[in-house]
Amino acid sequence: MKKYWDEKTESMPEADLRTLQLKYLKQTVARVYEKVPFYRIKFDEYGVAPEDIQSLEDISRLPFTIKSDLRENYPFGLFSIPKQDCIRIHASSGTTGKPITGGYTRNDMLQWGELMARTLWAAGVRPSDICQNAYNMGLFTGGMGFLAGAETLGATVVPSGSGQTERQIILIKDFGTTVIFSTPSYALTIAEKASELGINLRDSSLRVGVFGAEPWSEEMRREIEERLGIKAMESYGLTEMGGPGVAFGCSEKSGLHINEDHYIAEIIDPVTEEPLPMGEEGELVLTSIQREAMPLIRYRVRDLTRLRRESCGCGRTLLKMERVAARSDDMLIVNGVNLFPSQIESILLEIPEVSPQYVIIVSKKGYLDRLAIDVEARREIYALGDAKLKEIEAKIQSRIKGTIGLSARVRIVPYKVIERSEGKAKRVIDQRP
Ligand code: ADP
Ligand code: ZN
């Protein structure tokens, strides 16, 4: 059995990767300049022409593309192909506003399948596996991307889609599902439903899960592994770049490998927009260099991470990116303190009596922001009485104060009060005017 899905690319020496990237970057820049009026106007304004790109470093001469550019050119304004060559259109989930679109040519579809096959192979999926695809299987890129990958790899796919949670559990049992694809939060919903039905999924045929589409903490990964009795692996991507398949986790579980033959990654300071040196944390910027229908130049992803060029224990040479703990859009500023939901998640999950079901509520009283956390306890804890629940609330409160420096009102709410996720979990309610 082969070690990687695409041995040649995944273990390519850095110098060869760079040569390949430069070749594709030049082609893509020429293509968008010629075919997409938006880019031609923008490049002209910036005084940069395709011939100016002579090295990979020259990428910093190109203008950024931002989310509002996609919204303003909605739905097809950034396509670089005639409409009849486009065989698929997807749209983002719209987590942060009006959804944006992405188009695919036949080649884009084939490549998507390849990139996702790399992801799945690295997660340990093999042709003998039965994969239950519990991502939403519609406009959202997650479901269809995983489907393409599993088909390319030659595994068996059960396109269960998200929702109908009880049915998911029946399918796992009846079909002998070995691999599950879903968001991390939906995996927990499934685990919870199973335990309500008196079924222990640790005893099931499941052995691997491939999770993505939303930030999750390391504590959450352990929780999922524990409750489902599986290895929890990771996939990363976004509609603007074609969906999942941009980066993937390997056996080392220490960050994600970026598919560098398809994407050039940079990190910039989100405020000054200056490129940051390797290893520093900042905003991820991606250029898709092999896409035909809708390549994007220096797209500001609004996810925060850092890049590392290192020899990975798995042997892959592809650049590594730290797992995305937060989208910059999710950053809350509470009385001047920056706060990410994942920080709260990590604190909560370090306390054994607390369940991973939580929501962060920010409101305003006078000039001051007020932070509140509603969280559930583990089911069996409720029976221990109110004094116990109060004690847990106080513990969470003091840990938040100690680590983040903010005073929060913490409430242990009754079991199942927090809405269960079937896709991307909604962790923040910002009630400020
Ligand atoms: P939307 O922006 O509407 O959620 P998408 O469905 O295209 O649209 O989601 C892409 C976003 O999902 C990414 O930019 C990132 O914020 C998040 N995401 C995807 N995969 C991961 C992952 N493995 N870890 C953290 N965040 C992820
Ligand atoms: Zn690796």
XYZ file of C-alpha atoms and ligand atoms in Angstrom:
461
model
C 0.000 0.000 0.000
C 1.323 3.426 -0.860
C 2.344 5.830 1.861
C 0.737 8.977 0.470
C -2.038 9.409 -2.074
C 0.192 11.454 -4.381
C 3.735 10.369 -3.503
C 5.423 12.631 -6.004
C 3.777 15.877 -4.927
C 3.491 15.212 -1.223
C 7.178 14.453 -0.830
C 8.543 16.842 -3.463
C 11.736 18.697 -2.484
C 11.059 22.314 -1.559
C 13.021 23.720 -4.507
C 10.960 21.702 -6.985
C 7.734 22.788 -5.307
C 8.782 26.408 -5.651
C 9.573 25.967 -9.341
C 6.170 24.403 -9.868
C 4.444 27.176 -7.940
C 6.130 29.891 -9.966
C 5.107 28.260 -13.222
C 1.452 28.012 -12.135
C 1.438 31.464 -10.562
C 2.594 33.067 -13.826
C -0.075 31.183 -15.763
C -2.808 32.177 -13.326
C -1.831 35.835 -13.212
C -1.805 35.984 -17.010
C -5.149 34.214 -17.133
C -7.008 36.503 -14.735
C -5.469 39.614 -16.314
C -6.726 38.538 -19.680
C -10.100 37.083 -18.686
C -11.384 38.874 -15.586
C -12.071 42.612 -15.967
C -12.022 43.016 -12.175
C -8.381 41.864 -12.057
C -7.283 43.753 -15.166
C -8.573 47.028 -13.717
C -7.076 46.283 -10.317
C -3.640 45.285 -11.671
C -3.588 48.385 -13.883
C -4.432 50.568 -10.890
C -1.585 48.956 -8.957
C 0.765 49.385 -11.901
C 1.562 45.671 -12.023
C 1.455 43.493 -15.132
C 1.730 39.718 -15.547
C 5.338 40.107 -16.854
C 6.338 41.604 -13.504
C 5.971 38.220 -11.824
C 9.428 36.696 -12.256
C 9.908 35.072 -8.864
C 7.653 33.787 -6.088
C 8.567 36.811 -3.983
C 7.035 39.020 -6.668
C 3.639 37.836 -5.480
C 3.774 40.639 -2.916
C 3.518 43.135 -5.800
C 0.006 41.917 -6.561
C -3.095 43.437 -4.947
C -5.162 41.519 -2.400
C -8.622 40.183 -3.119
C -11.086 40.560 -0.257
C -14.466 39.116 0.599
C -16.329 42.267 -0.442
C -14.781 41.948 -3.924
C -16.573 38.619 -4.208
C -19.793 40.048 -2.857
C -19.647 43.021 -5.236
C -19.026 40.717 -8.179
C -21.698 38.235 -7.085
C -22.548 35.817 -8.564
C -20.224 35.200 -11.544
C -18.135 38.362 -11.919
C -14.833 36.714 -10.984
C -15.197 33.709 -13.286
C -12.390 33.465 -15.809
C -14.194 31.074 -18.136
C -17.206 31.238 -20.438
C -20.311 30.170 -18.500
C -20.804 27.003 -20.553
C -17.449 25.615 -19.333
C -18.593 25.832 -15.740
C -20.093 22.511 -14.630
C -20.764 23.225 -10.959
C -21.585 26.203 -8.783
C -21.311 26.199 -5.005
C -21.921 28.911 -2.424
C -20.443 29.517 1.021
C -22.434 28.914 4.165
C -22.834 32.643 4.677
C -21.579 32.487 8.265
C -20.530 36.143 8.116
C -22.997 37.690 5.679
C -24.133 37.375 2.088
C -22.875 34.067 0.682
C -20.260 34.061 -2.051
C -20.111 31.754 -5.028
C -17.495 29.450 -6.510
C -17.473 27.873 -9.966
C -15.791 24.683 -11.200
C -14.754 23.400 -14.602
C -14.502 19.683 -15.219
C -10.810 19.900 -14.482
C -11.445 21.784 -11.240
C -13.762 18.973 -10.183
C -11.175 16.305 -10.969
C -8.501 18.182 -9.065
C -10.818 18.697 -6.127
C -11.283 14.948 -5.938
C -7.506 14.478 -5.989
C -6.871 17.023 -3.233
C -9.544 15.501 -1.038
C -8.188 12.015 -1.730
C -4.838 13.239 -0.349
C -6.684 14.520 2.723
C -8.532 11.265 3.287
C -5.548 9.038 2.623
C -3.511 11.019 5.149
C -6.342 10.556 7.653
C -6.002 6.799 7.194
C -8.965 6.193 4.880
C -8.453 3.291 2.475
C -10.518 1.826 -0.409
C -11.936 -0.845 1.905
C -13.584 1.780 4.143
C -17.262 2.656 4.355
C -17.471 6.440 4.715
C -20.590 8.073 6.083
C -20.683 11.612 4.790
C -22.582 13.569 7.432
C -21.738 17.003 6.073
C -24.549 18.985 4.513
C -24.630 17.701 0.930
C -25.807 20.765 -0.942
C -24.595 24.193 -1.934
C -22.082 24.088 0.908
C -18.746 22.788 -0.417
C -18.050 20.446 2.522
C -20.340 17.584 1.597
C -19.602 17.480 -2.108
C -15.847 17.892 -1.570
C -15.672 14.911 0.761
C -17.822 12.917 -1.646
C -15.444 13.688 -4.526
C -12.429 12.714 -2.417
C -13.821 9.423 -1.177
C -14.938 8.464 -4.690
C -11.541 9.331 -6.120
C -9.868 7.239 -3.447
C -12.212 4.359 -4.165
C -13.822 4.036 -0.732
C -17.555 3.359 -0.342
C -19.598 6.480 0.362
C -22.864 6.677 2.267
C -24.126 10.212 1.547
C -26.221 10.535 4.687
C -25.951 14.339 4.787
C -26.311 16.248 8.041
C -29.332 15.919 10.304
C -31.649 12.995 11.114
C -29.199 12.104 13.821
C -30.912 8.956 14.999
C -30.813 7.661 11.435
C -27.072 8.372 11.282
C -26.571 6.012 14.201
C -28.738 3.324 12.635
C -26.723 3.615 9.411
C -23.437 3.302 11.288
C -24.694 0.073 12.828
C -26.448 -1.381 9.785
C -23.784 -0.580 7.204
C -20.765 -1.077 9.440
C -19.543 2.470 8.790
C -15.825 2.768 9.499
C -15.218 6.453 8.701
C -17.352 9.491 9.453
C -17.116 12.947 7.837
C -18.777 15.866 9.633
C -18.167 19.110 11.436
C -16.631 18.554 14.884
C -19.759 19.938 16.543
C -22.032 17.570 14.635
C -19.841 14.626 15.653
C -20.629 15.534 19.266
C -24.332 15.762 18.506
C -24.163 12.234 17.076
C -22.234 10.936 20.088
C -24.767 12.461 22.450
C -27.746 11.050 20.593
C -26.146 7.621 20.648
C -25.672 7.701 24.392
C -29.293 8.796 24.852
C -30.283 5.720 22.865
C -28.066 3.619 25.070
C -25.602 2.917 22.266
C -21.897 3.193 22.880
C -20.277 4.205 19.605
C -16.897 3.220 21.030
C -18.032 -0.347 20.436
C -19.083 0.364 16.831
C -17.157 -0.220 13.611
C -16.162 3.481 13.440
C -12.389 4.007 13.497
C -11.646 7.360 11.832
C -13.373 10.729 11.570
C -12.385 13.536 9.231
C -13.571 16.852 10.589
C -13.491 20.423 9.377
C -15.417 23.533 8.337
C -15.272 25.168 11.775
C -12.630 25.941 14.387
C -12.165 23.358 17.156
C -9.768 23.166 20.037
C -7.342 20.339 20.798
C -9.506 19.549 23.836
C -12.474 19.132 21.498
C -10.489 16.754 19.329
C -9.691 14.602 22.369
C -13.319 14.704 23.465
C -14.496 13.446 20.066
C -11.839 10.728 19.951
C -12.829 9.585 23.391
C -16.584 9.590 22.840
C -16.607 7.959 19.433
C -13.579 5.737 19.965
C -11.943 6.995 16.779
C -8.930 8.847 15.454
C -10.088 12.433 14.762
C -8.354 13.910 11.727
C -8.704 17.289 10.089
C -9.508 18.970 6.804
C -9.369 22.688 6.013
C -10.700 24.768 3.169
C -13.075 27.492 2.090
C -15.523 28.076 -0.733
C -13.400 30.851 -2.237
C -10.544 28.369 -2.771
C -12.812 25.595 -4.062
C -13.849 24.173 -0.675
C -12.124 21.576 1.504
C -8.817 20.288 0.142
C -6.677 23.356 0.841
C -4.890 21.760 3.798
C -5.068 18.492 5.720
C -3.873 16.928 8.931
C -1.416 14.021 9.030
C -0.548 11.322 11.545
C 1.565 13.779 13.551
C -1.527 15.778 14.572
C 0.545 18.925 14.775
C -0.902 21.253 12.195
C -2.004 20.820 8.608
C -0.122 20.360 5.336
C -0.992 22.879 2.634
C -1.446 21.538 -0.897
C 1.261 23.825 -2.196
C 1.057 22.724 -5.794
C -2.419 24.313 -5.784
C -2.201 27.084 -3.231
C 0.440 29.656 -2.362
C 0.118 30.646 1.284
C 1.302 33.860 2.888
C 0.790 35.365 6.322
C 0.212 39.074 6.656
C -0.266 41.513 9.486
C -4.028 42.112 9.252
C -3.622 45.783 10.119
C -0.582 46.901 8.099
C -1.116 44.234 5.391
C 2.655 43.630 5.377
C 3.820 40.043 4.787
C 5.127 38.467 8.001
C 8.124 36.147 8.241
C 7.671 32.377 8.470
C 6.498 31.322 11.935
C 4.700 34.497 12.917
C 1.003 34.547 13.582
C -1.215 36.594 11.303
C -3.917 36.456 8.665
C -3.731 33.744 6.066
C -3.613 34.871 2.424
C -4.098 32.273 -0.310
C -3.615 32.322 -4.073
C -5.152 29.441 -6.015
C -2.751 28.663 -8.840
C -4.346 25.730 -10.630
C -8.034 26.555 -10.622
C -9.660 27.296 -13.950
C -13.150 28.621 -13.257
C -12.366 31.071 -10.502
C -8.741 31.489 -9.450
C -8.246 34.169 -6.806
C -5.137 36.247 -6.284
C -3.899 36.902 -2.739
C -7.243 36.254 -1.125
C -7.455 37.485 2.459
C -8.976 34.522 4.221
C -9.593 36.205 7.591
C -8.443 33.069 9.405
C -5.535 33.489 11.810
C -2.675 31.006 11.796
C 1.087 30.626 11.340
C 3.150 28.718 8.785
C 6.081 26.379 9.406
C 8.526 24.890 6.953
C 9.742 21.811 8.774
C 10.481 18.206 8.149
C 7.326 16.538 9.377
C 7.367 13.182 11.107
C 5.024 11.850 8.411
C 7.649 12.548 5.743
C 5.623 15.025 3.713
C 7.497 18.108 2.547
C 4.385 20.283 2.089
C 4.338 23.490 4.118
C 2.588 23.265 7.474
C -0.012 25.569 8.866
C -1.049 25.654 12.480
C -4.660 24.607 12.988
C -6.979 27.562 12.649
C -8.121 28.252 16.174
C -10.123 31.294 15.158
C -11.486 33.311 12.310
C -10.674 36.969 12.710
C -14.397 37.654 12.207
C -15.085 35.726 15.406
C -12.792 37.832 17.514
C -14.774 39.551 20.204
C -13.496 42.702 21.821
C -14.898 42.746 25.324
C -14.042 45.844 27.321
C -10.923 46.204 25.244
C -9.770 42.596 25.657
C -9.532 40.402 22.543
C -11.351 37.145 22.992
C -11.769 34.114 20.743
C -14.467 31.488 21.354
C -11.796 28.771 21.198
C -10.130 30.205 24.315
C -13.363 29.755 26.220
C -13.789 26.269 24.742
C -10.347 25.192 25.958
C -11.043 26.443 29.477
C -14.433 24.741 29.634
C -13.184 21.395 28.410
C -10.388 21.288 30.942
C -13.062 20.964 33.613
C -14.272 17.360 33.637
C -17.807 18.094 34.869
C -18.487 20.450 31.962
C -19.883 19.423 28.571
C -18.737 20.898 25.228
C -22.130 22.562 24.685
C -21.728 26.274 25.278
C -22.611 29.696 24.000
C -20.948 33.052 24.627
C -23.224 36.055 25.043
C -21.936 39.606 24.926
C -24.171 42.533 25.788
C -23.807 46.133 26.831
C -24.754 47.833 30.069
C -24.084 51.560 30.005
C -20.569 51.936 28.655
C -19.446 48.514 29.716
C -19.556 45.224 27.848
C -20.911 42.248 29.722
C -19.689 38.748 29.046
C -21.831 35.736 29.868
C -21.258 32.043 29.273
C -24.086 29.550 29.180
C -22.793 26.015 29.359
C -24.176 22.607 30.113
C -22.736 20.191 32.633
C -22.216 16.537 31.790
C -25.514 14.773 32.091
C -24.773 12.827 35.254
C -23.604 15.951 37.110
C -27.065 17.511 37.351
C -28.103 14.852 39.852
C -25.444 16.092 42.278
C -27.552 19.148 43.083
C -27.454 22.907 42.822
C -24.571 23.421 45.226
C -22.360 21.351 42.947
C -23.473 23.319 39.881
C -22.724 26.597 41.676
C -19.283 25.304 42.545
C -18.591 24.502 38.881
C -19.819 27.930 37.798
C -17.437 29.556 40.239
C -14.564 27.420 39.010
C -15.163 28.381 35.371
C -15.516 32.024 36.327
C -12.210 32.082 38.149
C -10.373 30.252 35.344
C -11.669 32.761 32.790
C -10.599 35.625 35.032
C -7.216 34.015 35.591
C -6.428 33.171 31.948
C -8.170 35.857 29.929
C -8.541 38.571 32.542
C -12.269 39.075 32.022
C -15.114 38.776 34.487
C -17.852 36.598 33.080
C -21.240 35.611 34.371
C -21.276 31.838 34.069
C -24.460 29.818 34.126
C -24.799 26.070 34.042
C -27.995 25.738 32.058
C -30.236 22.660 32.085
C -29.359 19.713 29.886
C -30.204 20.261 26.171
C -31.025 23.963 26.521
C -28.233 24.813 24.119
C -29.133 24.204 20.530
C -27.349 21.183 19.074
C -25.341 21.727 15.905
C -25.831 19.816 12.667
C -23.270 21.862 10.764
C -21.277 24.878 11.850
C -21.986 25.559 15.521
C -23.043 29.041 16.531
C -21.010 29.847 19.626
C -21.413 33.596 19.934
C -24.431 35.819 20.477
C -23.396 39.444 20.320
C -26.268 41.580 21.572
C -24.380 44.843 21.523
C -25.946 47.659 19.511
P -18.387 30.594 5.598
O -17.354 31.671 5.597
O -19.740 31.077 5.231
O -18.378 29.751 6.843
P -17.248 28.337 4.126
O -18.269 27.274 4.247
O -16.545 28.490 2.844
O -17.965 29.690 4.386
O -16.239 28.133 5.312
C -14.860 28.420 5.274
C -14.364 28.773 6.628
O -14.611 27.708 7.576
C -12.870 28.972 6.711
O -12.469 30.232 6.267
C -12.620 28.767 8.211
O -12.952 29.929 8.942
C -13.581 27.673 8.565
N -12.881 26.365 8.548
C -12.875 25.435 7.575
N -12.135 24.355 7.933
C -11.643 24.615 9.163
C -10.788 23.908 10.073
N -10.314 22.682 9.832
N -10.468 24.523 11.234
C -10.940 25.751 11.513
N -11.745 26.450 10.713
C -12.101 25.903 9.552
Zn 2.913 15.542 8.354
